Amino acid sequence: ANTLTEFTYTVTSDATAQPLSNVYVRITTDSAGVNTVWAGTTDAFGVARDAFGQKPRLSAGTYYFWRTLSGYSFSDPDTETVS
């Protein structure tokens, strides 16, 4: 069976370590950023959620996270492993 894991992804400021809200987060299965499998925006606590308020549900594997926030620079992609 293909089991999906609810994955909590939190975006914080490199400078202050505080959560960043309204960050657009896109998850891809490839480091080139082509195959998007999930997209959402961080909430007030910096946690990525989709339009329905749900966290990403992902199969086990390696994913690449791309973050966009006006006036902020991220070193993307951020590689995460879901197990």
PDB file of C-alpha atoms in Angstrom:
ATOM      1  CA  ALA A   1       0.000   0.000   0.000  1.00  0.00           C
ATOM      2  CA  ASN A   2       1.165   3.495  -0.761  1.00  0.00           C
ATOM      3  CA  THR A   3       1.173   5.213   2.611  1.00  0.00           C
ATOM      4  CA  LEU A   4       1.242   8.974   2.811  1.00  0.00           C
ATOM      5  CA  THR A   5       2.866  10.747   5.732  1.00  0.00           C
ATOM      6  CA  GLU A   6       1.675  14.098   7.003  1.00  0.00           C
ATOM      7  CA  PHE A   7       4.813  16.206   6.855  1.00  0.00           C
ATOM      8  CA  THR A   8       5.267  19.323   8.974  1.00  0.00           C
ATOM      9  CA  TYR A   9       7.450  21.833   7.182  1.00  0.00           C
ATOM     10  CA  THR A  10       8.263  25.038   9.051  1.00  0.00           C
ATOM     11  CA  VAL A  11       9.905  28.066   7.451  1.00  0.00           C
ATOM     12  CA  THR A  12      11.916  30.306   9.776  1.00  0.00           C
ATOM     13  CA  SER A  13      14.055  33.390   9.311  1.00  0.00           C
ATOM     14  CA  ASP A  14      17.776  32.667   9.048  1.00  0.00           C
ATOM     15  CA  ALA A  15      18.452  35.938  10.847  1.00  0.00           C
ATOM     16  CA  THR A  16      16.032  35.679  13.767  1.00  0.00           C
ATOM     17  CA  ALA A  17      14.924  32.008  13.764  1.00  0.00           C
ATOM     18  CA  GLN A  18      11.348  33.312  14.002  1.00  0.00           C
ATOM     19  CA  PRO A  19       8.615  31.661  11.902  1.00  0.00           C
ATOM     20  CA  LEU A  20       7.861  33.316   8.567  1.00  0.00           C
ATOM     21  CA  SER A  21       4.237  33.590   7.482  1.00  0.00           C
ATOM     22  CA  ASN A  22       2.863  33.955   3.946  1.00  0.00           C
ATOM     23  CA  VAL A  23       5.801  32.090   2.394  1.00  0.00           C
ATOM     24  CA  TYR A  24       4.789  30.305  -0.802  1.00  0.00           C
ATOM     25  CA  VAL A  25       6.119  26.748  -0.547  1.00  0.00           C
ATOM     26  CA  ARG A  26       6.335  24.399  -3.503  1.00  0.00           C
ATOM     27  CA  ILE A  27       7.455  20.773  -3.182  1.00  0.00           C
ATOM     28  CA  THR A  28       9.011  18.923  -6.104  1.00  0.00           C
ATOM     29  CA  THR A  29      10.359  15.414  -6.584  1.00  0.00           C
ATOM     30  CA  ASP A  30      13.340  16.676  -8.599  1.00  0.00           C
ATOM     31  CA  SER A  31      16.160  19.095  -7.795  1.00  0.00           C
ATOM     32  CA  ALA A  32      15.441  21.048 -11.000  1.00  0.00           C
ATOM     33  CA  GLY A  33      12.065  22.036  -9.552  1.00  0.00           C
ATOM     34  CA  VAL A  34      10.007  20.768 -12.475  1.00  0.00           C
ATOM     35  CA  ASN A  35       7.703  18.098 -11.019  1.00  0.00           C
ATOM     36  CA  THR A  36       5.563  19.898  -8.414  1.00  0.00           C
ATOM     37  CA  VAL A  37       3.629  17.545  -6.105  1.00  0.00           C
ATOM     38  CA  TRP A  38       2.366  20.067  -3.541  1.00  0.00           C
ATOM     39  CA  ALA A  39       2.083  23.811  -3.064  1.00  0.00           C
ATOM     40  CA  GLY A  40       0.854  25.999  -0.241  1.00  0.00           C
ATOM     41  CA  THR A  41       1.589  28.943   1.990  1.00  0.00           C
ATOM     42  CA  THR A  42       2.933  29.153   5.531  1.00  0.00           C
ATOM     43  CA  ASP A  43       0.601  30.122   8.360  1.00  0.00           C
ATOM     44  CA  ALA A  44       1.336  32.474  11.291  1.00  0.00           C
ATOM     45  CA  PHE A  45       3.538  29.754  12.833  1.00  0.00           C
ATOM     46  CA  GLY A  46       5.566  29.292   9.635  1.00  0.00           C
ATOM     47  CA  VAL A  47       3.981  25.897   8.900  1.00  0.00           C
ATOM     48  CA  ALA A  48       3.242  25.130   5.245  1.00  0.00           C
ATOM     49  CA  ARG A  49      -0.435  24.418   4.565  1.00  0.00           C
ATOM     50  CA  ASP A  50      -2.513  24.089   1.414  1.00  0.00           C
ATOM     51  CA  ALA A  51      -5.627  26.077   0.519  1.00  0.00           C
ATOM     52  CA  PHE A  52      -7.662  23.799   2.813  1.00  0.00           C
ATOM     53  CA  GLY A  53      -5.343  24.261   5.805  1.00  0.00           C
ATOM     54  CA  GLN A  54      -3.799  20.814   5.414  1.00  0.00           C
ATOM     55  CA  LYS A  55      -0.111  19.965   5.746  1.00  0.00           C
ATOM     56  CA  PRO A  56       1.539  18.146   2.833  1.00  0.00           C
ATOM     57  CA  ARG A  57       0.923  14.390   2.714  1.00  0.00           C
ATOM     58  CA  LEU A  58       3.848  12.712   0.997  1.00  0.00           C
ATOM     59  CA  SER A  59       5.084   9.225   0.188  1.00  0.00           C
ATOM     60  CA  ALA A  60       8.445   8.211   1.639  1.00  0.00           C
ATOM     61  CA  GLY A  61      11.336   9.661  -0.323  1.00  0.00           C
ATOM     62  CA  THR A  62      13.411  12.751  -0.962  1.00  0.00           C
ATOM     63  CA  TYR A  63      11.726  16.033  -1.819  1.00  0.00           C
ATOM     64  CA  TYR A  64      12.879  19.502  -2.761  1.00  0.00           C
ATOM     65  CA  PHE A  65      11.241  22.511  -1.134  1.00  0.00           C
ATOM     66  CA  TRP A  66      11.154  25.886  -2.893  1.00  0.00           C
ATOM     67  CA  ARG A  67      10.283  28.972  -0.872  1.00  0.00           C
ATOM     68  CA  THR A  68       9.184  32.392  -2.106  1.00  0.00           C
ATOM     69  CA  LEU A  69       8.559  35.502  -0.008  1.00  0.00           C
ATOM     70  CA  SER A  70       8.712  39.055  -1.281  1.00  0.00           C
ATOM     71  CA  GLY A  71      11.852  40.813  -0.092  1.00  0.00           C
ATOM     72  CA  TYR A  72      13.386  37.613   1.261  1.00  0.00           C
ATOM     73  CA  SER A  73      16.078  35.383  -0.190  1.00  0.00           C
ATOM     74  CA  PHE A  74      16.117  31.626   0.430  1.00  0.00           C
ATOM     75  CA  SER A  75      18.843  29.170  -0.561  1.00  0.00           C
ATOM     76  CA  ASP A  76      16.605  26.796  -2.492  1.00  0.00           C
ATOM     77  CA  PRO A  77      15.945  24.054  -2.874  1.00  0.00           C
ATOM     78  CA  ASP A  78      15.793  22.801   0.699  1.00  0.00           C
ATOM     79  CA  THR A  79      16.132  19.016   0.562  1.00  0.00           C
ATOM     80  CA  GLU A  80      13.989  17.013   2.983  1.00  0.00           C
ATOM     81  CA  THR A  81      13.570  13.282   3.442  1.00  0.00           C
ATOM     82  CA  VAL A  82      10.175  11.860   4.295  1.00  0.00           C
ATOM     83  CA  SER A  83      10.230   8.442   5.939  1.00  0.00           C
TER      84      SER A  83
END
